[in-house]
Amino acid sequence: MRIRVQNAAFDIGAELAEFSNVRPEIGAIVSFTGMVRDSEGRLDHMEIEHYPAMTERAITAIAEEANTRWSLGDVLVIHRFGRLQPGEAIMMVATAAPHRANAFAAAEFLMDYLKSRAPFWKKEVTRDGAAWVAARDVDEAALSRWRD
Amino acid sequence: MLDVLYFAWVRERIGMPKERVETQATDVAGLIEELKAREARYALAFSDLSALRVAVDQDLADFDAPLAGVREVAFFPPMTGG
């Protein structure tokens, strides 16, 4: 498992190439990258706050759960904090498994849980002012599909 | 003594990221009642518990979580990662 919480930008291609250097029994790699979205063309930048003492252990627990459920060969989670510009990558996950079904499911699970259970808070700063992004009910509801 | 941490709009409403708190409370809910009694900014920040989440020693917890042996309590809105 590779878990990184950082302010610095990362190179999506280089990360994926490095992650793809796998053992021969791995037949599938799935990756997801989350970008700073500016849907209305008004975003100046995004501020991402986190809880440093908790962030890495919360992500590790989520990744370990994914690992156990889908018998992954490897998991990568990178999540940034601090000031980010529109179009920058906020985070990425990648999963490696023998077959694609497990790799896709594990990546979706990771995304659902990182969104609502990893201690990050996004603030959007526009030319009209700043506002914290509200958690959406649909994000909380997404977790229920993973409960037995 | 407890370290109490605040994040996102909870931090902004209370006006600081962290403080040391002397408490008689036995659980998180009791701690919240003590804080609310202090000043209006606390009462405002804790006015709607459904809009808040709590972590006890860096693990997500419920408002009835006990405080015995606890060193750090953090209050924040629902998380918006990913």
CSV table of C-alpha atoms in Angstrom, one decimal:
chain,number,residue,atom,x,y,z
A,1,MET,CA,0.0,0.0,0.0
A,2,ARG,CA,1.2,3.4,-0.9
A,3,ILE,CA,-0.5,6.3,0.9
A,4,ARG,CA,0.6,9.9,0.5
A,5,VAL,CA,-0.8,13.1,1.8
A,6,GLN,CA,1.0,16.1,0.4
A,7,ASN,CA,0.7,19.7,-0.7
A,8,ALA,CA,2.9,19.3,-3.8
A,9,ALA,CA,1.5,18.5,-7.2
A,10,PHE,CA,2.1,15.0,-8.6
A,11,ASP,CA,2.6,13.7,-12.1
A,12,ILE,CA,-0.3,11.4,-12.9
A,13,GLY,CA,1.5,9.6,-15.7
A,14,ALA,CA,4.6,9.0,-13.7
A,15,GLU,CA,2.6,7.7,-10.7
A,16,LEU,CA,0.6,5.3,-12.8
A,17,ALA,CA,3.7,4.1,-14.6
A,18,GLU,CA,5.5,3.4,-11.3
A,19,PHE,CA,2.3,1.7,-9.9
A,20,SER,CA,2.0,-0.4,-13.0
A,21,ASN,CA,5.3,-2.1,-12.4
A,22,VAL,CA,3.6,-5.2,-10.9
A,23,ARG,CA,4.0,-8.9,-10.3
A,24,PRO,CA,3.0,-11.2,-13.1
A,25,GLU,CA,-0.3,-12.4,-11.4
A,26,ILE,CA,-1.7,-8.8,-11.7
A,27,GLY,CA,-3.9,-8.5,-14.8
A,28,ALA,CA,-5.8,-5.3,-14.1
A,29,ILE,CA,-5.0,-1.8,-13.0
A,30,VAL,CA,-7.7,0.8,-12.5
A,31,SER,CA,-6.9,4.5,-11.7
A,32,PHE,CA,-9.1,7.5,-10.8
A,33,THR,CA,-7.9,11.1,-10.7
A,34,GLY,CA,-10.0,13.9,-9.0
A,35,MET,CA,-9.5,17.4,-10.5
A,36,VAL,CA,-10.3,20.8,-9.2
A,37,ARG,CA,-13.6,21.6,-11.0
A,38,ASP,CA,-14.8,25.0,-12.0
A,39,SER,CA,-18.3,24.3,-13.3
A,40,GLU,CA,-19.4,27.9,-13.5
A,41,GLY,CA,-16.1,29.6,-14.5
A,42,ARG,CA,-16.0,31.6,-11.3
A,43,LEU,CA,-13.5,29.7,-9.2
A,44,ASP,CA,-10.3,31.5,-8.3
A,45,HIS,CA,-8.8,28.6,-6.3
A,46,MET,CA,-9.7,25.9,-3.8
A,47,GLU,CA,-8.3,25.5,-0.3
A,48,ILE,CA,-8.2,22.0,1.1
A,49,GLU,CA,-7.9,21.7,4.9
A,50,HIS,CA,-7.1,18.5,6.6
A,51,TYR,CA,-6.5,17.0,10.1
A,52,PRO,CA,-2.8,16.0,9.9
A,53,ALA,CA,-2.8,13.6,12.9
A,54,MET,CA,-5.8,11.7,11.5
A,55,THR,CA,-5.6,11.9,7.7
A,56,GLU,CA,-3.0,9.2,7.0
A,57,ARG,CA,-4.4,6.7,9.5
A,58,ALA,CA,-7.9,7.2,8.2
A,59,ILE,CA,-6.8,6.7,4.6
A,60,THR,CA,-4.7,3.6,5.6
A,61,ALA,CA,-7.7,2.1,7.3
A,62,ILE,CA,-9.9,2.6,4.2
A,63,ALA,CA,-7.2,1.2,1.9
A,64,GLU,CA,-6.7,-1.8,4.2
A,65,GLU,CA,-10.4,-2.5,4.1
A,66,ALA,CA,-10.3,-2.4,0.2
A,67,ASN,CA,-7.3,-4.7,0.2
A,68,THR,CA,-9.1,-7.2,2.4
A,69,ARG,CA,-12.4,-7.2,0.5
A,70,TRP,CA,-10.9,-7.5,-3.0
A,71,SER,CA,-7.6,-9.2,-2.4
A,72,LEU,CA,-5.7,-6.5,-4.2
A,73,GLY,CA,-2.1,-6.8,-5.3
A,74,ASP,CA,-1.5,-3.1,-4.4
A,75,VAL,CA,-3.3,0.2,-3.7
A,76,LEU,CA,-2.1,3.7,-4.2
A,77,VAL,CA,-3.8,6.8,-2.7
A,78,ILE,CA,-2.4,10.3,-3.1
A,79,HIS,CA,-4.4,13.2,-1.7
A,80,ARG,CA,-3.3,16.8,-1.7
A,81,PHE,CA,-4.1,19.7,0.7
A,82,GLY,CA,-3.5,23.4,0.6
A,83,ARG,CA,-4.2,25.9,-2.2
A,84,LEU,CA,-5.1,24.4,-5.6
A,85,GLN,CA,-5.9,26.0,-8.9
A,86,PRO,CA,-8.7,24.9,-11.3
A,87,GLY,CA,-7.6,22.0,-13.4
A,88,GLU,CA,-5.1,20.8,-10.9
A,89,ALA,CA,-5.3,17.2,-9.7
A,90,ILE,CA,-6.5,17.0,-6.1
A,91,MET,CA,-6.1,13.2,-5.6
A,92,MET,CA,-5.7,9.9,-7.3
A,93,VAL,CA,-6.3,6.3,-6.4
A,94,ALA,CA,-5.1,3.2,-8.2
A,95,THR,CA,-5.8,-0.4,-7.6
A,96,ALA,CA,-4.1,-3.6,-8.9
A,97,ALA,CA,-5.8,-7.0,-8.9
A,98,PRO,CA,-5.7,-10.2,-10.9
A,99,HIS,CA,-9.0,-9.4,-12.7
A,100,ARG,CA,-10.7,-6.1,-13.6
A,101,ALA,CA,-13.9,-6.6,-11.6
A,102,ASN,CA,-12.1,-6.4,-8.3
A,103,ALA,CA,-9.9,-3.5,-9.4
A,104,PHE,CA,-12.9,-1.4,-10.5
A,105,ALA,CA,-14.9,-2.2,-7.4
A,106,ALA,CA,-12.1,-1.5,-5.0
A,107,ALA,CA,-11.4,1.9,-6.8
A,108,GLU,CA,-15.1,2.9,-6.4
A,109,PHE,CA,-15.1,1.8,-2.8
A,110,LEU,CA,-11.9,3.9,-2.1
A,111,MET,CA,-13.5,6.9,-3.7
A,112,ASP,CA,-16.8,6.6,-1.9
A,113,TYR,CA,-15.0,6.3,1.5
A,114,LEU,CA,-12.3,9.0,0.8
A,115,LYS,CA,-15.0,11.4,0.0
A,116,SER,CA,-16.9,11.1,3.3
A,117,ARG,CA,-14.6,9.4,5.8
A,118,ALA,CA,-11.1,11.0,5.2
A,119,PRO,CA,-10.7,14.2,7.2
A,120,PHE,CA,-10.5,16.8,4.3
A,121,TRP,CA,-12.6,19.9,3.9
A,122,LYS,CA,-12.8,21.9,0.6
A,123,LYS,CA,-13.3,25.6,0.5
A,124,GLU,CA,-14.1,27.3,-2.9
A,125,VAL,CA,-12.8,30.8,-3.3
A,126,THR,CA,-14.5,32.8,-6.1
A,127,ARG,CA,-14.4,36.4,-7.0
A,128,ASP,CA,-17.6,36.8,-4.9
A,129,GLY,CA,-16.2,35.3,-1.8
A,130,ALA,CA,-15.3,32.0,-0.1
A,131,ALA,CA,-17.6,29.1,0.8
A,132,TRP,CA,-17.1,25.7,2.3
A,133,VAL,CA,-18.2,22.9,0.1
A,134,ALA,CA,-21.2,21.1,1.7
A,135,ALA,CA,-21.2,17.3,2.0
A,136,ARG,CA,-23.9,15.9,-0.2
A,137,ASP,CA,-26.5,13.4,1.0
A,138,VAL,CA,-25.8,11.3,-2.2
A,139,ASP,CA,-22.2,10.9,-1.0
A,140,GLU,CA,-23.3,9.6,2.3
A,141,ALA,CA,-25.8,7.3,0.6
A,142,ALA,CA,-23.1,5.9,-1.6
A,143,LEU,CA,-21.5,4.3,1.4
A,144,SER,CA,-24.6,2.1,2.1
A,145,ARG,CA,-24.0,0.0,-0.9
A,146,TRP,CA,-20.8,-1.3,0.6
A,147,ARG,CA,-22.4,-2.5,3.8
A,148,ASP,CA,-23.1,-6.2,4.1
B,1,MET,CA,-6.9,18.3,30.3
B,2,LEU,CA,-7.9,17.8,26.7
B,3,ASP,CA,-6.7,19.1,23.4
B,4,VAL,CA,-9.8,20.3,21.5
B,5,LEU,CA,-9.4,20.9,17.8
B,6,TYR,CA,-11.6,22.6,15.3
B,7,PHE,CA,-11.6,22.4,11.5
B,8,ALA,CA,-13.2,24.1,8.6
B,9,TRP,CA,-16.2,26.4,9.5
B,10,VAL,CA,-16.2,25.2,13.1
B,11,ARG,CA,-12.6,26.6,13.4
B,12,GLU,CA,-13.7,29.8,11.7
B,13,ARG,CA,-16.8,30.2,13.9
B,14,ILE,CA,-14.9,29.6,17.2
B,15,GLY,CA,-11.9,31.6,16.0
B,16,MET,CA,-9.1,29.2,16.7
B,17,PRO,CA,-7.8,25.9,15.5
B,18,LYS,CA,-7.0,24.3,18.9
B,19,GLU,CA,-7.2,24.9,22.6
B,20,ARG,CA,-6.5,23.1,25.9
B,21,VAL,CA,-9.7,22.5,27.8
B,22,GLU,CA,-10.2,21.6,31.5
B,23,THR,CA,-13.3,19.6,31.6
B,24,GLN,CA,-15.6,17.8,34.1
B,25,ALA,CA,-17.5,16.1,31.3
B,26,THR,CA,-17.6,12.3,31.1
B,27,ASP,CA,-18.5,12.2,27.4
B,28,VAL,CA,-18.4,14.2,24.2
B,29,ALA,CA,-21.9,15.5,24.6
B,30,GLY,CA,-21.1,16.8,28.1
B,31,LEU,CA,-18.0,18.5,26.7
B,32,ILE,CA,-20.1,20.2,24.1
B,33,GLU,CA,-22.6,21.5,26.7
B,34,GLU,CA,-19.6,23.0,28.7
B,35,LEU,CA,-18.3,24.7,25.6
B,36,LYS,CA,-21.7,26.0,24.6
B,37,ALA,CA,-22.1,27.6,28.0
B,38,ARG,CA,-18.9,29.6,27.6
B,39,GLU,CA,-19.6,32.2,24.9
B,40,ALA,CA,-22.0,32.9,22.0
B,41,ARG,CA,-19.5,31.8,19.4
B,42,TYR,CA,-19.4,28.3,20.9
B,43,ALA,CA,-23.1,28.1,21.2
B,44,LEU,CA,-23.4,29.1,17.5
B,45,ALA,CA,-20.8,26.6,16.4
B,46,PHE,CA,-22.5,23.7,18.3
B,47,SER,CA,-26.1,24.8,17.7
B,48,ASP,CA,-26.8,22.0,15.2
B,49,LEU,CA,-25.1,18.7,16.0
B,50,SER,CA,-26.5,17.1,12.9
B,51,ALA,CA,-24.1,19.3,11.0
B,52,LEU,CA,-21.1,18.2,13.0
B,53,ARG,CA,-18.8,15.2,13.3
B,54,VAL,CA,-16.4,14.3,16.1
B,55,ALA,CA,-13.2,12.4,16.3
B,56,VAL,CA,-11.8,11.1,19.6
B,57,ASP,CA,-8.1,10.5,19.6
B,58,GLN,CA,-8.1,10.7,15.8
B,59,ASP,CA,-10.9,8.1,15.3
B,60,LEU,CA,-14.4,9.1,14.2
B,61,ALA,CA,-16.8,8.7,17.2
B,62,ASP,CA,-20.3,9.3,18.3
B,63,PHE,CA,-21.4,12.2,20.6
B,64,ASP,CA,-21.9,9.7,23.5
B,65,ALA,CA,-18.3,8.6,23.3
B,66,PRO,CA,-16.7,8.5,26.8
B,67,LEU,CA,-13.8,10.9,27.6
B,68,ALA,CA,-11.9,8.7,30.1
B,69,GLY,CA,-8.3,8.5,29.1
B,70,VAL,CA,-8.9,10.6,26.0
B,71,ARG,CA,-6.2,13.2,25.0
B,72,GLU,CA,-7.7,14.8,21.9
B,73,VAL,CA,-11.2,15.6,20.7
B,74,ALA,CA,-11.8,17.2,17.2
B,75,PHE,CA,-15.0,18.8,15.9
B,76,PHE,CA,-15.6,19.4,12.2
B,77,PRO,CA,-18.3,19.4,9.5
B,78,PRO,CA,-19.0,16.4,7.4
B,79,MET,CA,-15.9,15.6,5.4
B,80,THR,CA,-15.5,16.6,1.7
B,81,GLY,CA,-12.5,14.7,0.5
B,82,GLY,CA,-11.9,13.0,-2.9
